[in-house]
Every structure is written in structure tokens, then in C-alpha cells.
Amino acid sequence: MSDTTINSPLTLPCGATLKNRIAKGAMTEGLADPQNRATARHVRLYERWADGGSGMLLTGNVQVDRRYLERPGNVVIEGPQSNEQRAALAAYAEAGTRNGTHLWMQLSHAGRQTPAAVTQEPVAPSAIEVEMPGGQFGKPRALTGDEIEDIIQRFAHAAGIARETGFTGVQIHGAHGYLISEFLNPRVNQRTDEWGGSLENRARLLMETVKAVRARVGADFPISVKLNSSDFQKGGFSHQDSIQVAKWLDDAGLDLLEVSGGNYEQPVMMDTEGFEPVYEEKVRSSTRKREAYFLEYASDISKAVGKTPLMVTGGFRTIAAMNEALASGDTDVVGIARPLCVDAALPNKLLDGSVSEVRKWEKELRLGPTRIFGPNSPIDLIRGLNAWGVQGWYCLQIMRMGDGQNPDTRMSVFKALRSYMSNEQKAAKAMAKAA
Ligand SMILES: Cc1cc2nc3c(=O)[nH]c(=O)nc-3n(C[C@H](O)[C@H](O)[C@H](O)COP(=O)(O)O)c2cc1C
């Protein structure tokens, strides 16, 4: 046990220092304009989060290809950036780096989890659809080898722009069922070329992306990867796979490995009520006791990696659990996401000890009566609607802060679902019109 606490600074392998051990987990903002550029709403939001005390803020996923977004309001960086686009990114970066805060841009390609409102034909390693009811995602087509090479260059290009415009690090999104995670997952990656089959081949997209990003941003700039500790699906990316990939990333030279888990089919990253999946590897009960969902998994990974600091995100809600996880060496950084939609200043309160336990909104929010929308609802569609409603609730709090308002915790999940869906439809239409 060490005496590391959330207040301890951390120097990363590249030489950069985080002022404390709390990082805001990436959360999609949906605040881009119809051309997918950063806006004044990002500036307002990130000023608030940078004033809130975190050592590091991760942005919501910024996309490297406008055809395959996670949602219509994503920021996109592709191709040459106009002076206007650069200025918008620079204002965003300036806001999020106030108070010596690090602001790292999360880069992603949504792959087959691109909603049908964005495209009816997303792309994936193989032509295998997301197994979810409601026709939310189109059937993907398999990427060609040339397209995969192009995607790697897109990540590197966007990382270079992030550095040039004042972001202080980048994170490659390799988790949660987006493209890189799909390549790692044998259920979705059934390719027989050098990008599929063995774990080495399935990890090639991730490893080549890390290499290309490092070559673009240089040795002194933080690079992180968000990786699943497991997909928690039968035949998916397993925990053993994850440990091996973490070792390769460690050898490649990474500054922070963020450990998460799951995907849209298996949303364990949120511990979503009602999803009690048939795990290949059940979320271990000791992890549950330790509050953070993936800590036991991170512990295995930390034993396997030599140089790379770890960040664990998902479920941290008490100072006691955060400090215990840091002191045990199972993680080096504590990621916190949803609570910062409700209270942007929470990290300051944890750091000065004025708050020791955070309210678990995720255990309270429901679309309707517990007997219908509670954990045991047998109907997939109802469970799915509930999960989207709750997700919409958090997204709307983020948008309120982007508009200079305070979060509204009295907002009903039902109202949030309606407003969120209407917002997404409007954003998709505006984007299509601007194209
Ligand atoms: C509204 C919302 C948006 C999210 N967007 C992203 C994202 O863009 N990228 C990502 O890696 N994770 C995203 N996540 C997942 C979080 O980063 C985090 O892994 C998850 O919320 C668990 O952490 P928590 O228990 O502290 O909330 C999002 C979560 C929420 C609630």
C-alpha cells in the first residue's frame, strides 16, 4: 500500500504532470454545430469543468470520419481545418485547460454503432449488425484494407490538430463497441486477412493507430487508450485478451491506459439497471463490493504492465474507495463521469474533503414506475427505453451547462427521453441540410 490519494500529482511517462488523480471520464456532448465544428457551448461547458478541480478532463468522443458518428452533434476533425475550425478548437482547448487542468481529446470512429439517423450503412470489421431491438443501427458493410489504412491516418491527423490547437493530450477510444473495439471483438471481427483472426491481428488496428498517433504528436505529448477489460460477452474480447493487449500497449509506450468494459449490446460500463447479461466472465462480486466496476480487472492489468499508469472509470462514488484503489496500486487515476453532469465542482469538493460520498443518481433514475422499468423488466424494449431515457437525462444536463444553465436534477426521465430524441432528430436533419 502506498500513501497516494486523490490529491497526489502524477507524472506520466511522457513527462507531463497531472495536478491530482481525478479525471473526468469522456462524455459525448452533442454540442457541435451542423457542420460538426466546436462551438461556444463547448467553451462554456469546459470552463465549468476546468474550474471544477479535475486534474484532467477527457472530451466526449471527437470523430475522425463524419460519415460514421456516434451521434449527430459530435465534433469531427477530418481533412484540412479552416482558420475558423482551428479557432473554435483553440477556444475549446483554452477553456478546458484553465487552472492548470489537462484537457485530452478522445478520438473515435463509431463503426457499426453509428445510429441509423446518421447512416443506414455503417462500417465494421465484418458485416455483422448490432443486436439491439428497434432498428436503431443499420446493417454494416465490411471495411476494405485500404479503408482501414485510411482510418489509421485519420486518427493521426486529428491527434496532430488536437496538439496544434492547444489540447494537452489525446485518447484513442478502443472501448465500448466502437470501431477499434469491434476489431478486437471476435464476434464482430470475422475477417480472414491481417486485420482479423488471431488476437495479434484483431489488435492491429489499435496498435497501428497508437504508432501513427505517436509519430504525429511526438514523444512528449500524452497518449491514452480506453480499453475494455472484457466485452463481457460469450465469444467476445475476453479479459485474457485485454491483459495481452495491455502488455503490447505498454511496450508501445503509452501514457495512460483507461480500463472500462462492455458495449451497446452489453452496457456494463454504466452498470445499467436491468441488464443482467450472460457474462462469459461475470463481473466479479469482489469488484462490486469495491464499488468501482472494473477494479479487479484493472488489478490484473496493472500486474501485467510495467510502465503505463492506469485509469479506472465506472462506479467510483466515495473518497474512501478512490483512495483505497489508488493506495493499492490497482489504479493510478480515478475516472468519474456521470456525477459531473450533476455537479461540475464535485472534484474540488472531494479534494478538500467537504464531500466524501457522491449521490448515486444511477440507482434512482427511472423512466417510470419501478415495477415496470426496474431491474427485472422482462421486455428488452422497455429496458432499452429506460436506459436511453436515463442516458438522455445526463446528456441534457451537459447541454444545459453548455447553454450556461445549471443542471436540473428534477427533470423527469420521461421528459428527458422525449427532449433528447427530438434534439437528436433535429441535429441529424440540420447536419443533413448542411452537408
Ligand atoms: C452522457 C454520457 C456520455 C458518455 N460518452 C462517452 C464517450 O463519449 N466516450 C467514452 O469513452 N465514454 C462515454 N461515456 C462513459 C463514461 O466515460 C464512463 O465510462 C461511464 O459513465 C462510467 O463512469 P461513471 O460511473 O463515473 O459515470 C458516457 C457516459 C455518459 C453518462
Coordinates of C-alpha atoms and ligand atoms in Angstrom, one line a residue:
M1 CA 0.0 0.0 0.0
S2 CA 1.3 3.5 -0.9
D3 CA 0.2 6.8 0.6
T4 CA -1.2 8.0 -2.8
T5 CA -4.5 9.8 -2.6
I6 CA -6.7 11.7 -5.0
N7 CA -4.7 14.8 -4.1
S8 CA -1.4 13.4 -5.2
P9 CA 0.1 14.7 -8.5
L10 CA 1.1 12.2 -11.2
T11 CA 3.9 12.5 -13.7
L12 CA 3.3 10.5 -16.9
P13 CA 5.9 8.6 -18.9
C14 CA 6.0 11.4 -21.5
G15 CA 6.9 13.9 -18.7
A16 CA 3.6 15.8 -18.4
T17 CA 2.2 16.1 -14.8
L18 CA -1.5 15.8 -13.8
K19 CA -2.1 18.0 -10.7
N20 CA -4.2 15.4 -9.0
R21 CA -5.6 11.9 -9.6
I22 CA -9.2 12.7 -10.5
A23 CA -10.0 12.7 -14.2
K24 CA -13.4 13.5 -15.8
G25 CA -14.4 10.5 -17.9
A26 CA -15.3 11.2 -21.6
M27 CA -18.9 12.1 -22.1
T28 CA -20.4 12.9 -25.5
E29 CA -21.6 16.5 -25.5
G30 CA -23.7 16.7 -28.7
L31 CA -22.9 20.4 -28.8
A32 CA -21.3 20.8 -32.3
D33 CA -22.9 22.9 -34.9
P34 CA -24.5 21.3 -38.1
Q35 CA -21.0 21.3 -39.7
N36 CA -19.7 19.4 -36.7
R37 CA -17.5 22.2 -35.5
A38 CA -16.8 23.1 -31.9
T39 CA -18.9 25.9 -30.5
A40 CA -19.2 28.4 -27.7
R41 CA -21.3 25.8 -25.9
H42 CA -18.2 23.6 -25.6
V43 CA -16.3 26.6 -24.2
R44 CA -18.9 27.3 -21.5
L45 CA -19.2 23.7 -20.5
Y46 CA -15.4 23.1 -20.3
E47 CA -14.8 26.3 -18.4
R48 CA -17.1 25.0 -15.8
W49 CA -15.5 21.6 -15.7
A50 CA -11.9 23.1 -15.7
D51 CA -13.0 25.2 -12.7
G52 CA -14.3 22.1 -11.0
G53 CA -10.9 20.8 -9.9
S54 CA -10.2 17.6 -12.0
G55 CA -6.5 17.1 -12.8
M56 CA -7.5 16.0 -16.3
L57 CA -10.7 16.3 -18.5
L58 CA -11.4 13.9 -21.3
T59 CA -13.5 15.4 -24.1
G60 CA -16.5 13.5 -25.4
N61 CA -15.7 11.4 -28.4
V62 CA -14.5 13.5 -31.3
Q63 CA -14.9 11.7 -34.6
V64 CA -12.3 11.1 -37.3
D65 CA -14.9 10.5 -40.1
R66 CA -18.1 12.5 -40.5
R67 CA -19.8 9.6 -42.2
Y68 CA -19.7 7.5 -39.0
L69 CA -20.6 9.5 -36.0
E70 CA -21.7 8.3 -32.5
R71 CA -24.4 11.0 -32.7
P72 CA -25.2 14.0 -35.0
G73 CA -23.8 16.7 -32.6
N74 CA -20.2 15.2 -32.5
V75 CA -17.2 17.3 -33.2
V76 CA -15.4 16.0 -36.3
I77 CA -11.8 16.5 -37.3
E78 CA -11.0 15.3 -40.8
G79 CA -9.1 16.9 -43.6
P80 CA -7.5 20.3 -43.6
Q81 CA -9.0 22.5 -40.9
S82 CA -10.0 26.1 -41.8
N83 CA -8.9 29.0 -39.7
E84 CA -12.4 29.1 -38.3
Q85 CA -12.4 25.5 -37.3
R86 CA -9.0 25.9 -35.7
A87 CA -10.1 29.0 -33.8
A88 CA -13.1 27.1 -32.4
L89 CA -11.0 24.2 -31.3
A90 CA -8.4 26.6 -29.8
A91 CA -11.2 28.4 -27.8
Y92 CA -12.4 25.0 -26.5
A93 CA -8.9 24.0 -25.5
E94 CA -8.3 27.3 -23.8
A95 CA -11.4 26.9 -21.7
G96 CA -10.7 23.3 -20.7
T97 CA -7.1 23.9 -19.7
R98 CA -7.8 26.7 -17.2
N99 CA -6.4 26.3 -13.7
G100 CA -3.6 24.0 -14.9
T101 CA -6.1 21.4 -16.0
H102 CA -5.2 18.9 -18.6
L103 CA -7.7 18.6 -21.5
W104 CA -7.3 15.4 -23.6
M105 CA -9.3 14.9 -26.8
Q106 CA -10.9 11.5 -27.1
L107 CA -10.7 10.4 -30.7
S108 CA -13.1 7.8 -32.1
H109 CA -14.8 6.1 -35.1
A110 CA -18.2 4.8 -34.2
G111 CA -18.1 1.8 -36.6
R112 CA -21.3 -0.2 -36.6
Q113 CA -22.6 1.7 -33.6
T114 CA -23.3 4.7 -35.9
P115 CA -27.0 5.4 -35.5
A116 CA -29.3 4.9 -38.5
A117 CA -30.2 8.6 -38.3
V118 CA -26.6 9.3 -39.4
T119 CA -26.2 6.5 -41.9
Q120 CA -28.2 3.4 -42.9
E121 CA -25.0 1.6 -43.8
P122 CA -22.3 1.9 -41.2
V123 CA -18.9 0.1 -41.5
A124 CA -17.4 -2.6 -39.3
P125 CA -14.7 -5.2 -39.5
S126 CA -17.3 -7.7 -40.8
A127 CA -20.9 -7.2 -41.9
I128 CA -22.5 -8.1 -38.5
E129 CA -25.2 -5.9 -37.1
V130 CA -25.6 -4.6 -33.5
E131 CA -28.0 -7.0 -31.8
M132 CA -30.5 -4.4 -30.4
P133 CA -34.2 -4.0 -31.0
G134 CA -35.8 -1.1 -32.7
G135 CA -33.8 -0.7 -35.9
Q136 CA -31.5 1.9 -34.4
F137 CA -28.5 0.7 -36.3
G138 CA -28.2 -0.3 -40.0
K139 CA -26.5 -3.4 -41.2
P140 CA -22.8 -2.6 -41.7
R141 CA -20.6 -3.4 -44.6
A142 CA -17.1 -4.8 -44.0
L143 CA -14.2 -2.3 -44.4
T144 CA -11.6 -2.8 -47.1
G145 CA -7.9 -3.0 -46.3
D146 CA -7.4 0.5 -47.9
E147 CA -10.2 2.0 -45.8
I148 CA -8.6 0.6 -42.6
E149 CA -5.3 2.2 -43.5
D150 CA -7.1 5.4 -44.2
I151 CA -8.8 5.3 -40.7
I152 CA -5.4 5.0 -39.0
Q153 CA -4.2 8.1 -40.8
R154 CA -7.4 9.9 -39.8
F155 CA -6.7 9.2 -36.1
A156 CA -3.1 10.5 -36.6
H157 CA -4.3 13.6 -38.4
A158 CA -6.9 14.5 -35.8
A159 CA -4.4 14.0 -33.0
G160 CA -2.0 16.4 -34.7
I161 CA -4.7 19.0 -34.9
A162 CA -5.6 18.5 -31.3
R163 CA -2.0 19.2 -30.3
E164 CA -1.8 22.2 -32.6
T165 CA -4.9 23.8 -31.2
G166 CA -3.9 23.5 -27.6
F167 CA -5.3 20.3 -26.3
T168 CA -2.8 18.8 -23.9
G169 CA -3.2 15.1 -24.8
V170 CA -5.3 12.6 -26.8
Q171 CA -7.1 9.4 -26.1
I172 CA -7.8 6.7 -28.6
H173 CA -11.2 5.2 -28.0
G174 CA -10.7 1.4 -28.1
A175 CA -13.6 0.5 -25.8
H176 CA -17.4 0.3 -25.7
G177 CA -18.1 -1.4 -29.0
Y178 CA -16.9 1.4 -31.4
L179 CA -14.8 0.6 -34.4
I180 CA -11.5 -0.3 -32.7
S181 CA -13.3 -2.3 -30.0
E182 CA -15.2 -4.1 -32.8
F183 CA -11.9 -5.1 -34.4
L184 CA -10.8 -6.6 -31.0
N185 CA -14.1 -8.5 -30.7
P186 CA -14.2 -11.9 -32.4
R187 CA -18.0 -11.8 -32.6
V188 CA -17.8 -8.8 -34.9
N189 CA -14.4 -9.3 -36.4
Q190 CA -14.6 -12.4 -38.6
R191 CA -12.0 -11.3 -41.1
T192 CA -9.5 -13.7 -42.5
D193 CA -6.9 -11.1 -43.6
E194 CA -4.2 -9.5 -41.4
W195 CA -6.9 -7.5 -39.5
G196 CA -8.8 -10.5 -38.2
G197 CA -8.4 -14.0 -36.7
S198 CA -5.6 -14.1 -34.1
L199 CA -5.5 -11.5 -31.2
E200 CA -2.4 -10.0 -32.8
N201 CA -4.4 -9.4 -36.0
R202 CA -7.5 -8.1 -34.2
A203 CA -5.3 -5.7 -32.2
R204 CA -3.5 -4.5 -35.3
L205 CA -5.8 -1.5 -35.9
L206 CA -5.4 -0.3 -32.3
M207 CA -1.6 -0.9 -32.3
E208 CA -1.1 0.8 -35.7
T209 CA -3.2 3.7 -34.6
V210 CA -1.2 4.2 -31.5
K211 CA 2.0 4.1 -33.6
A212 CA 0.7 6.5 -36.1
V213 CA -0.6 8.9 -33.5
R214 CA 2.8 8.8 -31.6
A215 CA 4.7 9.5 -34.8
R216 CA 2.4 12.6 -35.4
V217 CA 2.3 14.1 -31.9
G218 CA 5.9 13.3 -30.7
A219 CA 7.3 11.7 -27.6
D220 CA 6.4 14.5 -25.1
F221 CA 2.7 14.5 -25.7
P222 CA 0.3 12.3 -23.6
I223 CA -1.4 9.5 -25.5
S224 CA -4.0 7.4 -23.7
V225 CA -6.2 4.4 -24.8
K226 CA -9.6 3.5 -23.4
L227 CA -9.8 -0.3 -23.5
N228 CA -12.3 -2.8 -22.4
S229 CA -11.2 -5.1 -19.5
S230 CA -13.6 -7.5 -21.3
D231 CA -16.6 -7.2 -23.6
F232 CA -18.4 -9.5 -21.1
Q233 CA -20.0 -11.4 -23.9
K234 CA -19.6 -15.0 -24.8
G235 CA -17.0 -15.3 -27.6
G236 CA -16.2 -11.5 -27.3
F237 CA -12.9 -9.7 -26.4
S238 CA -12.0 -11.6 -23.2
H239 CA -10.2 -10.5 -20.1
Q240 CA -7.2 -12.6 -21.0
D241 CA -7.2 -10.8 -24.4
S242 CA -7.3 -7.5 -22.6
I243 CA -4.3 -8.3 -20.5
Q244 CA -2.3 -9.3 -23.5
V245 CA -3.3 -6.1 -25.4
A246 CA -2.4 -4.0 -22.4
K247 CA 1.1 -5.6 -22.4
W248 CA 1.5 -4.7 -26.1
L249 CA 0.4 -1.1 -25.4
D250 CA 2.8 -0.9 -22.6
D251 CA 5.6 -1.9 -24.9
A252 CA 4.5 0.6 -27.5
G253 CA 4.8 3.5 -25.0
L254 CA 1.5 4.8 -23.7
D255 CA 0.9 7.5 -21.0
L256 CA -2.4 6.3 -19.5
L257 CA -4.4 3.2 -20.1
E258 CA -8.1 3.7 -19.1
V259 CA -9.9 0.5 -18.2
S260 CA -13.6 0.1 -18.9
G261 CA -15.8 -2.6 -20.3
G262 CA -18.9 -3.5 -22.4
N263 CA -20.6 -2.2 -25.5
Y264 CA -24.1 -1.2 -26.6
E265 CA -25.2 -4.8 -26.5
Q266 CA -23.8 -5.3 -23.1
P267 CA -23.7 -1.9 -21.4
V268 CA -21.8 -2.9 -18.2
M269 CA -19.8 0.3 -18.3
M270 CA -22.8 2.1 -16.8
D271 CA -23.9 -0.8 -14.6
T272 CA -27.3 -0.2 -16.3
E273 CA -30.2 -1.4 -14.3
G274 CA -32.0 -4.3 -15.9
F275 CA -29.1 -5.6 -18.0
E276 CA -28.0 -8.7 -16.2
P277 CA -26.1 -10.2 -19.1
V278 CA -25.0 -13.8 -19.6
Y279 CA -21.4 -13.0 -18.9
E280 CA -18.7 -15.2 -20.1
E281 CA -16.8 -13.8 -17.1
K282 CA -19.2 -12.5 -14.6
V283 CA -18.4 -9.1 -13.1
R284 CA -16.7 -10.4 -10.0
S285 CA -18.6 -9.9 -6.8
S286 CA -15.5 -8.6 -5.1
T287 CA -15.4 -5.8 -7.7
R288 CA -19.0 -4.9 -6.8
K289 CA -18.0 -4.7 -3.2
R290 CA -15.2 -2.4 -4.1
E291 CA -17.6 0.0 -5.8
A292 CA -15.7 0.6 -9.0
Y293 CA -17.0 -1.9 -11.6
F294 CA -13.7 -2.8 -13.2
L295 CA -11.2 -2.5 -10.4
E296 CA -10.5 -6.2 -10.1
Y297 CA -9.8 -6.4 -13.8
A298 CA -7.6 -3.3 -13.7
S299 CA -5.7 -5.0 -10.9
D300 CA -4.8 -7.9 -13.2
I301 CA -3.8 -5.5 -15.9
S302 CA -1.7 -3.4 -13.6
K303 CA 0.3 -6.5 -12.6
A304 CA 0.9 -7.3 -16.3
V305 CA 2.0 -3.8 -17.4
G306 CA 5.4 -2.3 -16.4
K307 CA 5.4 1.4 -17.2
T308 CA 1.9 2.6 -18.1
P309 CA -0.2 4.3 -15.4
L310 CA -3.8 3.1 -15.3
M311 CA -7.1 4.9 -15.0
V312 CA -10.3 3.1 -14.0
T313 CA -13.7 4.6 -14.7
G314 CA -17.1 3.4 -13.7
G315 CA -18.8 3.5 -10.3
F316 CA -16.4 5.4 -8.1
R317 CA -18.6 7.3 -5.7
T318 CA -16.7 7.6 -2.3
I319 CA -13.4 9.1 -1.3
A320 CA -12.7 6.0 0.7
A321 CA -13.0 3.7 -2.4
M322 CA -11.0 6.1 -4.5
N323 CA -8.1 6.4 -2.1
E324 CA -8.1 2.7 -1.4
A325 CA -7.9 1.9 -5.1
L326 CA -5.0 4.4 -5.5
A327 CA -3.1 3.2 -2.4
S328 CA -3.4 -0.4 -3.5
G329 CA -1.8 0.4 -6.9
D330 CA -4.7 -1.1 -8.8
T331 CA -5.2 2.2 -10.5
D332 CA -3.2 5.5 -10.7
V333 CA -6.1 7.8 -11.8
V334 CA -9.7 7.7 -10.8
G335 CA -12.2 8.4 -13.6
I336 CA -15.5 10.0 -12.7
A337 CA -18.2 10.7 -15.4
R338 CA -21.9 10.9 -14.6
P339 CA -21.7 12.7 -11.2
L340 CA -20.0 15.6 -13.1
C341 CA -23.2 16.1 -15.1
V342 CA -25.0 17.0 -11.9
D343 CA -22.2 18.8 -10.1
A344 CA -19.3 20.2 -12.1
A345 CA -17.5 21.3 -9.0
L346 CA -17.5 17.8 -7.4
P347 CA -13.7 17.2 -7.8
N348 CA -12.9 20.3 -5.7
K349 CA -15.3 19.1 -3.0
L350 CA -13.7 15.6 -3.0
L351 CA -10.2 17.1 -3.0
D352 CA -10.9 19.4 0.0
G353 CA -12.9 16.7 1.8
S354 CA -16.1 18.6 2.0
V355 CA -17.9 15.8 0.2
S356 CA -16.9 12.2 0.9
E357 CA -19.7 10.4 -0.8
V358 CA -21.5 11.2 -4.1
R359 CA -25.2 10.6 -4.6
K360 CA -25.8 7.6 -6.9
W361 CA -28.3 9.0 -9.4
E362 CA -27.8 5.9 -11.5
K363 CA -29.6 3.9 -8.8
E364 CA -32.6 6.3 -8.6
L365 CA -33.4 7.4 -12.2
R366 CA -36.2 5.5 -13.9
L367 CA -38.4 6.2 -16.9
G368 CA -41.5 5.2 -15.0
P369 CA -42.7 3.0 -12.1
T370 CA -40.1 0.7 -10.7
R371 CA -42.3 -2.4 -11.1
I372 CA -42.3 -1.8 -14.9
F373 CA -39.0 -0.1 -15.5
G374 CA -37.0 -1.6 -12.7
P375 CA -34.1 -4.0 -12.9
N376 CA -36.3 -7.1 -13.6
S377 CA -38.3 -5.9 -16.6
P378 CA -38.5 -8.9 -18.9
I379 CA -39.0 -6.9 -22.0
D380 CA -35.9 -5.8 -23.9
L381 CA -37.6 -2.8 -25.5
I382 CA -38.6 -1.4 -22.1
R383 CA -35.2 -2.0 -20.6
G384 CA -33.7 -0.3 -23.7
L385 CA -36.0 2.7 -23.4
N386 CA -35.2 3.1 -19.8
A387 CA -31.5 3.0 -20.5
W388 CA -31.9 5.6 -23.3
G389 CA -34.1 7.8 -21.1
V390 CA -31.5 7.8 -18.3
Q391 CA -28.7 8.4 -20.8
G392 CA -30.8 11.3 -22.2
W393 CA -31.1 12.8 -18.8
Y394 CA -27.4 13.0 -18.4
C395 CA -27.0 14.3 -21.9
L396 CA -29.5 17.1 -21.3
Q397 CA -27.7 18.2 -18.1
I398 CA -24.5 18.5 -20.2
M399 CA -26.4 20.6 -22.8
R400 CA -27.8 22.8 -20.0
M401 CA -24.3 23.6 -18.8
G402 CA -23.3 24.3 -22.4
D403 CA -26.1 26.8 -22.5
G404 CA -24.9 28.5 -19.3
Q405 CA -27.7 27.0 -17.2
N406 CA -27.4 24.9 -14.1
P407 CA -28.2 21.1 -14.2
D408 CA -31.8 20.4 -13.4
T409 CA -32.0 17.3 -11.3
R410 CA -35.8 17.5 -11.0
M411 CA -36.1 16.8 -14.7
S412 CA -38.1 13.6 -15.2
V413 CA -36.5 10.8 -17.2
F414 CA -39.6 10.6 -19.4
K415 CA -39.3 14.3 -20.3
A416 CA -35.6 13.8 -20.8
L417 CA -36.1 10.9 -23.2
R418 CA -38.6 12.9 -25.3
S419 CA -36.4 16.1 -25.4
Y420 CA -33.3 14.1 -26.1
M421 CA -34.8 12.1 -29.0
S422 CA -36.3 15.3 -30.5
N423 CA -32.9 17.0 -30.1
E424 CA -31.1 14.2 -31.9
Q425 CA -33.6 14.2 -34.8
K426 CA -33.3 17.9 -35.2
A427 CA -29.5 17.7 -35.1
A428 CA -29.5 14.9 -37.7
K429 CA -31.7 17.0 -40.0
A430 CA -29.6 20.1 -39.6
M431 CA -26.5 18.1 -40.3
A432 CA -28.0 16.6 -43.4
K433 CA -29.1 20.0 -44.6
A434 CA -25.6 21.5 -44.1
A435 CA -23.9 18.6 -46.0
Ligands
LIG1 C1 -23.9 11.0 -21.1 C2 -22.7 10.1 -21.2 C3 -21.9 10.1 -22.3 C4 -20.8 9.3 -22.5 N1 -20.0 9.4 -23.5 C5 -18.8 8.7 -23.6 C6 -17.9 9.0 -24.6 O1 -18.1 9.9 -25.5 N2 -16.8 8.2 -24.6 C7 -16.5 7.3 -23.7 O2 -15.4 6.6 -23.7 N3 -17.4 7.0 -22.7 C8 -18.5 7.7 -22.6 N4 -19.4 7.5 -21.6 C9 -19.0 6.6 -20.5 C10 -18.2 7.3 -19.4 O3 -17.0 7.8 -19.8 C11 -18.0 6.3 -18.2 O4 -17.2 5.2 -18.7 C12 -19.2 5.7 -17.6 O5 -20.2 6.8 -17.4 C13 -19.0 5.1 -16.2 O6 -18.4 6.0 -15.3 P1 -19.3 6.7 -14.1 O7 -19.8 5.6 -13.3 O8 -18.3 7.5 -13.3 O9 -20.3 7.5 -14.7 C14 -20.5 8.3 -21.4 C15 -21.3 8.3 -20.3 C16 -22.4 9.1 -20.2 C17 -23.3 9.0 -19.0

